[in-house]
């Protein structure tokens, strides 16, 4: 992948959601993490309106849940690099 890769924590609302959209506009591939995947609807809706959905991948991550952390680690091994973490 030629795009820079960013991981945004708390991407379901507020600063995390806005940062995800802004980085996607700047042609980053954004891994948008959130504890509750049911909350991804707002992010996906806004990204689709802006035609940015191809630059965003939503991943579940709850740092208080060891299983969630392990699953995210496995996902990151496939990515192979991260250019920005917020």
Short mmCIF file of N, CA and C in Angstrom, two decimals:
data_model
loop_
_atom_site.label_atom_id
_atom_site.label_comp_id
_atom_site.label_asym_id
_atom_site.label_seq_id
_atom_site.Cartn_x
_atom_site.Cartn_y
_atom_site.Cartn_z
N UNK A 1 0.84 -1.18 0.00
CA UNK A 1 0.00 0.00 0.00
C UNK A 1 0.88 1.24 0.00
N UNK A 2 0.60 2.16 -0.90
CA UNK A 2 1.40 3.38 -1.02
C UNK A 2 0.94 4.50 -0.10
N UNK A 3 -0.29 4.42 0.38
CA UNK A 3 -0.81 5.47 1.24
C UNK A 3 -0.19 5.37 2.63
N UNK A 4 -0.10 6.52 3.30
CA UNK A 4 0.30 6.49 4.70
C UNK A 4 -0.83 5.85 5.50
N UNK A 5 -0.47 5.15 6.55
CA UNK A 5 -1.44 4.43 7.36
C UNK A 5 -1.51 5.06 8.74
N UNK A 6 -2.73 5.41 9.15
CA UNK A 6 -2.97 5.99 10.47
C UNK A 6 -3.92 5.11 11.26
N UNK A 7 -3.68 5.02 12.56
CA UNK A 7 -4.62 4.37 13.47
C UNK A 7 -5.20 5.46 14.35
N UNK A 8 -6.52 5.54 14.38
CA UNK A 8 -7.20 6.51 15.22
C UNK A 8 -8.00 5.75 16.27
N UNK A 9 -7.74 6.03 17.54
CA UNK A 9 -8.51 5.42 18.61
C UNK A 9 -9.72 6.29 18.92
N UNK A 10 -10.78 5.68 19.38
CA UNK A 10 -11.98 6.43 19.72
C UNK A 10 -12.62 7.09 18.52
N UNK A 11 -12.64 6.40 17.39
CA UNK A 11 -13.10 6.99 16.13
C UNK A 11 -14.62 7.02 15.97
N UNK A 12 -15.36 6.57 16.96
CA UNK A 12 -16.82 6.52 16.80
C UNK A 12 -17.49 7.88 17.01
N UNK A 13 -16.78 8.83 17.64
CA UNK A 13 -17.41 10.13 17.88
C UNK A 13 -16.34 11.18 18.19
N UNK A 14 -16.79 12.42 18.24
CA UNK A 14 -15.94 13.53 18.66
C UNK A 14 -14.67 13.70 17.86
N UNK A 15 -13.58 13.98 18.59
CA UNK A 15 -12.29 14.25 17.97
C UNK A 15 -11.82 13.07 17.11
N UNK A 16 -12.03 11.86 17.58
CA UNK A 16 -11.60 10.68 16.83
C UNK A 16 -12.30 10.56 15.49
N UNK A 17 -13.60 10.81 15.47
CA UNK A 17 -14.37 10.75 14.23
C UNK A 17 -13.91 11.83 13.26
N UNK A 18 -13.78 13.05 13.75
CA UNK A 18 -13.35 14.16 12.90
C UNK A 18 -11.94 13.95 12.36
N UNK A 19 -11.05 13.46 13.20
CA UNK A 19 -9.68 13.20 12.77
C UNK A 19 -9.63 12.12 11.70
N UNK A 20 -10.44 11.09 11.88
CA UNK A 20 -10.52 10.01 10.88
C UNK A 20 -10.91 10.57 9.52
N UNK A 21 -11.95 11.39 9.49
CA UNK A 21 -12.42 11.96 8.22
C UNK A 21 -11.38 12.89 7.60
N UNK A 22 -10.74 13.72 8.43
CA UNK A 22 -9.75 14.66 7.90
C UNK A 22 -8.54 13.94 7.32
N UNK A 23 -8.07 12.90 8.00
CA UNK A 23 -6.93 12.16 7.46
C UNK A 23 -7.31 11.40 6.19
N UNK A 24 -8.52 10.87 6.14
CA UNK A 24 -8.99 10.19 4.93
C UNK A 24 -9.04 11.17 3.76
N UNK A 25 -9.43 12.42 4.03
CA UNK A 25 -9.44 13.46 2.99
C UNK A 25 -8.03 13.72 2.48
N UNK A 26 -7.04 13.58 3.36
CA UNK A 26 -5.64 13.81 2.99
C UNK A 26 -5.00 12.55 2.40
N UNK A 27 -5.84 11.60 2.04
CA UNK A 27 -5.44 10.37 1.35
C UNK A 27 -4.65 9.40 2.22
N UNK A 28 -4.85 9.46 3.53
CA UNK A 28 -4.35 8.42 4.41
C UNK A 28 -5.30 7.23 4.33
N UNK A 29 -4.78 6.04 4.59
CA UNK A 29 -5.62 4.89 4.86
C UNK A 29 -5.76 4.85 6.38
N UNK A 30 -6.98 5.02 6.87
CA UNK A 30 -7.21 5.18 8.30
C UNK A 30 -7.85 3.93 8.88
N UNK A 31 -7.21 3.39 9.90
CA UNK A 31 -7.78 2.30 10.68
C UNK A 31 -8.47 2.97 11.87
N UNK A 32 -9.79 2.99 11.81
CA UNK A 32 -10.60 3.67 12.82
C UNK A 32 -11.02 2.66 13.88
N UNK A 33 -10.49 2.81 15.09
CA UNK A 33 -10.81 1.84 16.13
C UNK A 33 -11.87 2.39 17.08
N UNK A 34 -12.68 1.46 17.58
CA UNK A 34 -13.72 1.80 18.54
C UNK A 34 -14.08 0.56 19.35
N UNK A 35 -14.55 0.79 20.58
CA UNK A 35 -14.93 -0.33 21.43
C UNK A 35 -16.20 -1.01 20.93
N UNK A 36 -17.16 -0.21 20.54
CA UNK A 36 -18.48 -0.72 20.17
C UNK A 36 -18.71 -0.51 18.67
N UNK A 37 -18.70 -1.58 17.92
CA UNK A 37 -18.85 -1.46 16.46
C UNK A 37 -20.24 -0.97 16.04
N UNK A 38 -21.22 -1.04 16.93
CA UNK A 38 -22.54 -0.50 16.60
C UNK A 38 -22.48 1.01 16.38
N UNK A 39 -21.46 1.65 16.93
CA UNK A 39 -21.33 3.11 16.80
C UNK A 39 -20.64 3.54 15.51
N UNK A 40 -20.29 2.58 14.65
CA UNK A 40 -19.60 2.94 13.40
C UNK A 40 -20.54 3.57 12.38
N UNK A 41 -21.84 3.49 12.60
CA UNK A 41 -22.82 3.96 11.62
C UNK A 41 -22.60 5.43 11.26
N UNK A 42 -22.38 6.28 12.24
CA UNK A 42 -22.19 7.71 11.97
C UNK A 42 -20.91 7.95 11.15
N UNK A 43 -19.84 7.28 11.52
CA UNK A 43 -18.58 7.42 10.78
C UNK A 43 -18.73 6.96 9.34
N UNK A 44 -19.30 5.79 9.14
CA UNK A 44 -19.46 5.25 7.79
C UNK A 44 -20.39 6.13 6.96
N UNK A 45 -21.44 6.63 7.59
CA UNK A 45 -22.39 7.50 6.89
C UNK A 45 -21.70 8.78 6.40
N UNK A 46 -20.94 9.42 7.29
CA UNK A 46 -20.24 10.65 6.90
C UNK A 46 -19.15 10.37 5.86
N UNK A 47 -18.44 9.27 6.02
CA UNK A 47 -17.39 8.92 5.06
C UNK A 47 -17.98 8.65 3.68
N UNK A 48 -19.13 8.00 3.64
CA UNK A 48 -19.79 7.70 2.36
C UNK A 48 -20.25 8.97 1.67
N UNK A 49 -20.81 9.91 2.44
CA UNK A 49 -21.24 11.19 1.87
C UNK A 49 -20.08 11.95 1.24
N UNK A 50 -18.90 11.79 1.83
CA UNK A 50 -17.70 12.48 1.34
C UNK A 50 -16.90 11.62 0.36
N UNK A 51 -17.40 10.45 0.03
CA UNK A 51 -16.73 9.48 -0.85
C UNK A 51 -15.34 9.11 -0.33
N UNK A 52 -15.27 8.86 0.97
CA UNK A 52 -14.00 8.52 1.62
C UNK A 52 -13.97 7.09 2.17
N UNK A 53 -15.05 6.35 2.00
CA UNK A 53 -15.16 5.03 2.63
C UNK A 53 -14.03 4.09 2.22
N UNK A 54 -13.47 4.27 1.04
CA UNK A 54 -12.38 3.41 0.58
C UNK A 54 -11.08 3.67 1.35
N UNK A 55 -11.01 4.79 2.06
CA UNK A 55 -9.81 5.14 2.83
C UNK A 55 -9.93 4.80 4.31
N UNK A 56 -11.04 4.16 4.70
CA UNK A 56 -11.29 3.90 6.12
C UNK A 56 -11.62 2.43 6.35
N UNK A 57 -10.97 1.86 7.35
CA UNK A 57 -11.26 0.49 7.79
C UNK A 57 -11.59 0.55 9.28
N UNK A 58 -12.78 0.13 9.65
CA UNK A 58 -13.20 0.14 11.05
C UNK A 58 -12.78 -1.18 11.70
N UNK A 59 -12.17 -1.07 12.87
CA UNK A 59 -11.75 -2.24 13.64
C UNK A 59 -12.20 -2.08 15.09
N UNK A 60 -12.67 -3.15 15.66
CA UNK A 60 -13.06 -3.14 17.07
C UNK A 60 -11.80 -3.22 17.91
N UNK A 61 -11.70 -2.36 18.93
CA UNK A 61 -10.58 -2.40 19.87
C UNK A 61 -11.04 -1.87 21.21
N UNK A 62 -11.00 -2.73 22.20
CA UNK A 62 -11.29 -2.35 23.59
C UNK A 62 -10.04 -2.68 24.39
N UNK A 63 -9.33 -1.66 24.83
CA UNK A 63 -8.05 -1.89 25.51
C UNK A 63 -8.21 -2.53 26.88
N UNK A 64 -9.44 -2.66 27.37
CA UNK A 64 -9.68 -3.34 28.64
C UNK A 64 -10.01 -4.82 28.44
N UNK A 65 -10.03 -5.27 27.20
CA UNK A 65 -10.40 -6.65 26.87
C UNK A 65 -9.23 -7.33 26.16
N UNK A 66 -8.62 -8.30 26.84
CA UNK A 66 -7.43 -8.98 26.31
C UNK A 66 -7.70 -9.64 24.96
N UNK A 67 -8.88 -10.20 24.78
CA UNK A 67 -9.23 -10.85 23.52
C UNK A 67 -9.29 -9.82 22.38
N UNK A 68 -9.84 -8.66 22.67
CA UNK A 68 -9.92 -7.58 21.68
C UNK A 68 -8.52 -7.11 21.28
N UNK A 69 -7.66 -6.98 22.26
CA UNK A 69 -6.28 -6.55 22.00
C UNK A 69 -5.57 -7.58 21.13
N UNK A 70 -5.74 -8.84 21.46
CA UNK A 70 -5.11 -9.92 20.69
C UNK A 70 -5.59 -9.91 19.23
N UNK A 71 -6.88 -9.76 19.03
CA UNK A 71 -7.44 -9.72 17.67
C UNK A 71 -6.87 -8.54 16.88
N UNK A 72 -6.74 -7.40 17.55
CA UNK A 72 -6.19 -6.22 16.89
C UNK A 72 -4.71 -6.43 16.55
N UNK A 73 -3.97 -7.09 17.43
CA UNK A 73 -2.56 -7.39 17.14
C UNK A 73 -2.44 -8.26 15.89
N UNK A 74 -3.30 -9.25 15.76
CA UNK A 74 -3.28 -10.10 14.57
C UNK A 74 -3.58 -9.30 13.31
N UNK A 75 -4.54 -8.38 13.41
CA UNK A 75 -4.86 -7.51 12.29
C UNK A 75 -3.65 -6.65 11.91
N UNK A 76 -2.96 -6.10 12.91
CA UNK A 76 -1.81 -5.23 12.64
C UNK A 76 -0.67 -5.97 11.95
N UNK A 77 -0.51 -7.25 12.23
CA UNK A 77 0.54 -8.02 11.56
C UNK A 77 0.33 -8.04 10.05
N UNK A 78 -0.92 -8.00 9.62
CA UNK A 78 -1.23 -7.97 8.19
C UNK A 78 -0.90 -6.61 7.58
N UNK A 79 -1.04 -5.56 8.36
CA UNK A 79 -0.79 -4.20 7.87
C UNK A 79 0.71 -3.97 7.67
N UNK A 80 1.51 -4.44 8.62
CA UNK A 80 2.96 -4.42 8.51
C UNK A 80 3.62 -3.08 8.85
N UNK A 81 2.87 -2.00 8.86
CA UNK A 81 3.46 -0.71 9.26
C UNK A 81 2.35 0.25 9.67
N UNK A 82 2.73 1.22 10.49
CA UNK A 82 1.82 2.29 10.89
C UNK A 82 2.63 3.58 10.83
N UNK A 83 2.10 4.59 10.15
CA UNK A 83 2.80 5.87 10.03
C UNK A 83 2.36 6.89 11.08
N UNK A 84 1.15 6.72 11.60
CA UNK A 84 0.61 7.69 12.55
C UNK A 84 -0.34 6.99 13.50
N UNK A 85 -0.21 7.29 14.80
CA UNK A 85 -1.10 6.73 15.82
C UNK A 85 -1.66 7.86 16.66
N UNK A 86 -2.98 7.95 16.69
CA UNK A 86 -3.64 8.98 17.51
C UNK A 86 -4.66 8.29 18.39
#
